[in-house]
Short mmCIF file of C-alpha atoms in Angstrom, two decimals:
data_model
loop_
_atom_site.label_atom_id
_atom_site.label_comp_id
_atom_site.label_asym_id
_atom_site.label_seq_id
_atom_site.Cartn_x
_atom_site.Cartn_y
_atom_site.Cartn_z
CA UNK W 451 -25.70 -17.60 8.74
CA UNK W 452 -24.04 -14.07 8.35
CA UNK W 453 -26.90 -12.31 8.04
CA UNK W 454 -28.58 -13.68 11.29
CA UNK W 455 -27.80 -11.35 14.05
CA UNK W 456 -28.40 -14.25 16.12
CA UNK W 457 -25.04 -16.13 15.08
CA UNK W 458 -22.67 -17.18 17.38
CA UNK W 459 -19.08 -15.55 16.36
CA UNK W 460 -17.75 -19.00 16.29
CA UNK W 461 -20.13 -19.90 13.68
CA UNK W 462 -19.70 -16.96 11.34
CA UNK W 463 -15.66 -17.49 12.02
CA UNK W 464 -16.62 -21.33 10.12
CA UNK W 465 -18.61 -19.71 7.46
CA UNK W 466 -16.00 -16.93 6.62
CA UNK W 467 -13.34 -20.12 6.75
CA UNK W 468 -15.49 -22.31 4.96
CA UNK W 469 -15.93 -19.40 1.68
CA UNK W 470 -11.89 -18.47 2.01
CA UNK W 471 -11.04 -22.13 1.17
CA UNK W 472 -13.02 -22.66 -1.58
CA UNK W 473 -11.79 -19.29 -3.11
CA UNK W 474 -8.29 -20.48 -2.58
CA UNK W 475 -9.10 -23.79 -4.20
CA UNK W 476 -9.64 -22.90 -7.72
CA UNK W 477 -10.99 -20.24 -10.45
CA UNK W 478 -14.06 -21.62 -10.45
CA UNK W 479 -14.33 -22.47 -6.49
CA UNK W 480 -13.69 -18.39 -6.76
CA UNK W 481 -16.23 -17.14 -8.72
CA UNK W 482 -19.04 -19.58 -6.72
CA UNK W 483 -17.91 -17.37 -3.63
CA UNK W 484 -17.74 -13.73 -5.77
CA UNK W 485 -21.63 -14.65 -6.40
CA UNK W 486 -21.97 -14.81 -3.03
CA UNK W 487 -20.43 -11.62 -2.26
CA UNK W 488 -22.23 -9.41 -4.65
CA UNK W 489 -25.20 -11.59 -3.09
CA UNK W 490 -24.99 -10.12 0.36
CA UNK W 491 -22.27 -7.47 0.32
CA UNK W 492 -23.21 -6.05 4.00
CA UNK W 493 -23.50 -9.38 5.47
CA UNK W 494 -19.53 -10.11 4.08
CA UNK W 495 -18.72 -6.17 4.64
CA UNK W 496 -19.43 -6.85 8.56
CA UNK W 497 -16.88 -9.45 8.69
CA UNK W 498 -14.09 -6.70 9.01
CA UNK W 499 -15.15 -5.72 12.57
CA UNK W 500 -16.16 -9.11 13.70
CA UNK W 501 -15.04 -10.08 17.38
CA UNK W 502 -12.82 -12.40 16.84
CA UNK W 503 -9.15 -12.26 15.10
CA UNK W 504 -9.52 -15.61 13.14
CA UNK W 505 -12.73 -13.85 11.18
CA UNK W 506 -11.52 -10.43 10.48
CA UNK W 507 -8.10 -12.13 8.99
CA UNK W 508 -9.85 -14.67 7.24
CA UNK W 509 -11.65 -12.01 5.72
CA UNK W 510 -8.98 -10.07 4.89
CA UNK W 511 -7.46 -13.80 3.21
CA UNK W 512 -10.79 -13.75 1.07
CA UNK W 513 -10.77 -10.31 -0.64
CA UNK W 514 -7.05 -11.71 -1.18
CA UNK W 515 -7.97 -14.60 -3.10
CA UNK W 516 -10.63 -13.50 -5.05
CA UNK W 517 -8.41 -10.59 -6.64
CA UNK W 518 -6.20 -13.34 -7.47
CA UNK W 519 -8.25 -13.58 -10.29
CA UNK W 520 -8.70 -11.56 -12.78
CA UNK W 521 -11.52 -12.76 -14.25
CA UNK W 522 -13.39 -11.64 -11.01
CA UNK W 523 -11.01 -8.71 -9.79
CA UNK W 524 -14.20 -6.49 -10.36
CA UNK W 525 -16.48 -7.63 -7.81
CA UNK W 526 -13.11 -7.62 -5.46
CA UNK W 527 -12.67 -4.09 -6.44
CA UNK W 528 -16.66 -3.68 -6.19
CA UNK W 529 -16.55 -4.08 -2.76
CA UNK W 530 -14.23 -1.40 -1.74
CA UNK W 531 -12.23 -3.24 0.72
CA UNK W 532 -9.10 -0.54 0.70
CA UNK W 533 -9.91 1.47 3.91
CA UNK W 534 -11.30 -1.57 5.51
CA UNK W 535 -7.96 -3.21 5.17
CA UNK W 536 -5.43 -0.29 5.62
CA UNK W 537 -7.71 -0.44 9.25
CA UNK W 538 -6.51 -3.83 9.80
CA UNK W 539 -3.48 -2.90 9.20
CA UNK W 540 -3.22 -1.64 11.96
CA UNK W 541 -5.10 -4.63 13.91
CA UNK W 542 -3.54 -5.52 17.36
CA UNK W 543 -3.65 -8.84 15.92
CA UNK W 544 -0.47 -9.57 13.62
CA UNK W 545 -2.34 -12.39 11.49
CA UNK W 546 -4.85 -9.58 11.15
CA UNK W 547 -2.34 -7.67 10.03
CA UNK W 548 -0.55 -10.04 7.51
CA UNK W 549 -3.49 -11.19 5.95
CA UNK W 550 -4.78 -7.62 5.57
CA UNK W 551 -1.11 -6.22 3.69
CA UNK W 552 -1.62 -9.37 1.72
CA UNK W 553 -4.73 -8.69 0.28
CA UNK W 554 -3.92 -4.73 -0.17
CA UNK W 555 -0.52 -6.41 -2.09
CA UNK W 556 -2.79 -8.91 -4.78
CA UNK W 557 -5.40 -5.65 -5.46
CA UNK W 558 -2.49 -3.45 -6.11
CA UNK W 559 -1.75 -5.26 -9.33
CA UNK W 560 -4.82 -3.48 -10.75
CA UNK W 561 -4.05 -0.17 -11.83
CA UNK W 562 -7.71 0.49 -10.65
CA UNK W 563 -7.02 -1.32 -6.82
CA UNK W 564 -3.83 0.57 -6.75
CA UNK W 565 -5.73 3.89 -6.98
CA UNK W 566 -7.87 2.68 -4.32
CA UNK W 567 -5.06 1.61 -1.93
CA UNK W 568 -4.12 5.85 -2.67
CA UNK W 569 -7.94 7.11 -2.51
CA UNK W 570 -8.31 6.69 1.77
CA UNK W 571 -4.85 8.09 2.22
CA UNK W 572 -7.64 11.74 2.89
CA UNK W 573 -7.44 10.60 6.45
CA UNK W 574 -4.27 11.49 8.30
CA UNK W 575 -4.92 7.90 10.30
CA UNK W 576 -4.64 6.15 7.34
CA UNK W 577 -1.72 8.23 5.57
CA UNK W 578 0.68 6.41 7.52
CA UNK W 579 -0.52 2.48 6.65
CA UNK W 580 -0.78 3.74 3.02
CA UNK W 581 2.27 5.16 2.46
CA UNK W 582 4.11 2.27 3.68
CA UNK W 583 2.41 -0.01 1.71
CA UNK W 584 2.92 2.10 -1.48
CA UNK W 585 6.65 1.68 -0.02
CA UNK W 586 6.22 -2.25 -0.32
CA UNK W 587 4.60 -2.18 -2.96
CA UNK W 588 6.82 -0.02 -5.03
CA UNK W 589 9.60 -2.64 -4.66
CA UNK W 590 8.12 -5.66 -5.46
CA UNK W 591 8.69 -6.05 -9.49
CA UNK W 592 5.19 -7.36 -10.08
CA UNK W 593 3.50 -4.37 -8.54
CA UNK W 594 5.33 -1.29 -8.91
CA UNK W 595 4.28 -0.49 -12.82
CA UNK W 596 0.54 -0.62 -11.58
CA UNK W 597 1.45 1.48 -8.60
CA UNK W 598 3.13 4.35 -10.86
CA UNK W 599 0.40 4.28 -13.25
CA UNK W 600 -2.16 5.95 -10.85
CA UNK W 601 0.99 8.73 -10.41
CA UNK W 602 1.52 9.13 -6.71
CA UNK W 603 4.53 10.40 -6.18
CA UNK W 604 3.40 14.62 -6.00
CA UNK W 605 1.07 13.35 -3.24
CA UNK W 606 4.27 11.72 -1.35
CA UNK W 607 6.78 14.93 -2.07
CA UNK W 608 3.78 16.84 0.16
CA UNK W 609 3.29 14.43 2.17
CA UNK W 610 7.27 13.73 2.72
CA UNK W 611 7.52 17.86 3.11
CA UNK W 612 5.87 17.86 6.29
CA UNK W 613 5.68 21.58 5.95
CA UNK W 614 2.26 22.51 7.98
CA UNK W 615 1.71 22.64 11.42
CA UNK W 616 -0.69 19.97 11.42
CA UNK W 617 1.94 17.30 9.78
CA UNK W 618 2.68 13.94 11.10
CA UNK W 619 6.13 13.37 11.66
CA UNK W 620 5.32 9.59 10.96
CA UNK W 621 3.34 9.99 8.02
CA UNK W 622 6.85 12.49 6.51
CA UNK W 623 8.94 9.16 7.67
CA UNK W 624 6.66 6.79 6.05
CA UNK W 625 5.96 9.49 2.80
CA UNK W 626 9.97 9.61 2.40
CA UNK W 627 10.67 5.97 2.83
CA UNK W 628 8.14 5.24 -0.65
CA UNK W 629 9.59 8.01 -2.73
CA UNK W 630 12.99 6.28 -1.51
CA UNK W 631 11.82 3.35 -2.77
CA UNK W 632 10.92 4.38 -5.90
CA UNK W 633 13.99 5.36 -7.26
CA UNK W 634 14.68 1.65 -6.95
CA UNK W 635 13.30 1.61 -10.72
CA UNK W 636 14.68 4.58 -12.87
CA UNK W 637 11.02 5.39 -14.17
CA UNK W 638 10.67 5.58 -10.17
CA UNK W 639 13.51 7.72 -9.82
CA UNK W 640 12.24 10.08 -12.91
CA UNK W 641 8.73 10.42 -11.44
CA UNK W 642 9.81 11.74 -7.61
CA UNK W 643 12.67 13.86 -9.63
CA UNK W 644 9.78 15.40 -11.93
CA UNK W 645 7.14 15.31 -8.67
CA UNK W 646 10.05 17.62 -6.45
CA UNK W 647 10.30 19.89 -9.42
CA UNK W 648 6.60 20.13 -9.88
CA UNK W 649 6.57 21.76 -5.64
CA UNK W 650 7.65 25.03 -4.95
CA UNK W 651 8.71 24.27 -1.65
CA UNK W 652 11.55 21.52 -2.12
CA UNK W 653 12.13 19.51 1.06
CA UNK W 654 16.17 18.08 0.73
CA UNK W 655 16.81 14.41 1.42
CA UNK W 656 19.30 11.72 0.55
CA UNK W 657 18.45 9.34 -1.74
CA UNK W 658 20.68 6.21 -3.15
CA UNK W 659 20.67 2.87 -4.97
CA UNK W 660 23.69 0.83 -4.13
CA UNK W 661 24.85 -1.47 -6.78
CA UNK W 662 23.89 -4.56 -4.94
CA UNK W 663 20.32 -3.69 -5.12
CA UNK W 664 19.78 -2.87 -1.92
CA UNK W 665 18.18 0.67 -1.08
CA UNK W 666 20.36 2.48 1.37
CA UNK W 667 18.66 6.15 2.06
CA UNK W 668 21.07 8.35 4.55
CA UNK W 669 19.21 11.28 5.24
CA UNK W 670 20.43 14.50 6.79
CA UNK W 671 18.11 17.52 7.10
CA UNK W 672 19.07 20.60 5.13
CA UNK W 673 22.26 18.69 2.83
CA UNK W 674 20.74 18.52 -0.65
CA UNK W 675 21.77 15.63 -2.64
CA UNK W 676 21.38 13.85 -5.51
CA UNK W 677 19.51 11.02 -6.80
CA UNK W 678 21.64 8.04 -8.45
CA UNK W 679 22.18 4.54 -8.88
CA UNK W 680 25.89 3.71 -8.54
CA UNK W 681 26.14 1.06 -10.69
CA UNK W 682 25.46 3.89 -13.33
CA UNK W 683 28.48 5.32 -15.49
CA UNK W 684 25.83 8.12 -16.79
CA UNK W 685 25.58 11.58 -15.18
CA UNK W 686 22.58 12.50 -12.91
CA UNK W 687 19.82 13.78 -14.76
CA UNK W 688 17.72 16.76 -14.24
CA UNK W 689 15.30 14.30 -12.61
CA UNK W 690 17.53 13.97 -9.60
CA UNK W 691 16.34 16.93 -7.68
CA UNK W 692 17.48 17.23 -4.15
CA UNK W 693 14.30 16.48 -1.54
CA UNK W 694 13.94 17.89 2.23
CA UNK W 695 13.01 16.75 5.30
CA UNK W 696 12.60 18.84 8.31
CA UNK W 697 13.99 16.25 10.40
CA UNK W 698 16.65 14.25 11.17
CA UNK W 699 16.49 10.84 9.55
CA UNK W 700 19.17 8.01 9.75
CA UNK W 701 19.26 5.21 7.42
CA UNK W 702 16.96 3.34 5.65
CA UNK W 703 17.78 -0.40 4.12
CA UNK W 704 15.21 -2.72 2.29
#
């Protein structure tokens, strides 16, 4: 039924549906659908720019559920689906959307999906998307070891510095919100310290953990600062470099 270019979009929307709930249902259910996949990976690959809403999210919900498992997460990560879904993340759609960050969320356990949720950031329309989800991602305690592993935080300082002519003032907001986040975790906070340090030209930003646990970021352009946590009695480290941004930012709570 996918592969007929004769299909209605209603009926490949019941096929897509039909595959998603059986992954969802169990293990095995799963790895009778990742046979399918690796079957006909164009037919399932096409599924991201089908017509209707329902099929691209429900397509988005199966590359979800079949990184759920482990046992497949290598024909998940097989197929590639990073840029595909960092597109619908940006669907006009919002289940689109959702199902789309979920999916990016349950590959980004892998160390290895995690490096592919960084690979597409290349493209200055997907730096944005990317950097906000290595934002989410960062904070959520299940995810952000895998996410520090692949070492992205050099990539965010120049991204963050917005120092070029041909920077994107939302990418820097979205670059300096993930480092922010970072330093949520102190191997976080030592890896954007050791990042700044690594960057001759230091951008200066504001960056602190409040001992509630929520992240408050003020930012003022050209006030270095330190990173701490304040429920800390120890001194900052040398890791606490002062960041920059070359514009004015407010605040920032997660």
């Amino acid at each position: 039924m996918l592969r007929n270019e004769h299909s209605s979009e209603d009926t490949r929307n019941l096929v897509v549906l039909q595959f998603t709930d059986r992954a969802k249902r169990s293990e095995a259910e799963a790895h009778l659908v990742a046979a399918f996949v690796r079957a006909e990976p164009a037919a399932f690959e096409s599924l991201y720019d089908a017509a209707l809403p329902k099929t691209r999210a429900s397509m988005a919900l199966l590359i979800a559920y079949l990184a759920t498992y482990e046992s497949i997460s290598q024909t998940t990560l097989g197929m590639k689906p990073c840029a595909r879904l960092l597109r619908l993340c940006s669907d006009t759609d919002l289940e689109v959307r959702d199902s789309a960050l979920f999916a990016l969320v349950k590959i980004s356990v892998y160390p290895e999906g995690a490096q592919m949720v960084v690979t597409p950031t290349s493209s200055y329309n997907m730096q944005q998307p990317a950097c906000l989800l290595l934002a989410l991602l960062a904070k959520d305690g299940s995810t952000w070891v895998a996410v520090l592993s692949i070492d992205p935080c050099e990539s965010l300082v120049e991204l963050a510095s917005a120092g070029t002519t041909t920077a994107d003032p939302e990418v820097c907001a979205a670059a300096i919100l993930a480092l922010t986040v970072f330093c949520i975790w102190p191997d976080g906070a030592e890896a954007v310290g050791a990042a700044n340090m690594a960057k001759q030209n230091k951008p200066n930003i504001t960056l602190r953990v409040v001992s509630d646990g929520a992240l408050l970021s003020s930012i003022a352009a050209d006030v270095p600062v330190e990173v701490t946590r304040e429920d800390d009695d120890e001194p900052p480290s040398s890791t606490t470099t002062p960041l920059r941004i070359p514009f004015p930012f407010r605040e920032i709570r997660l």
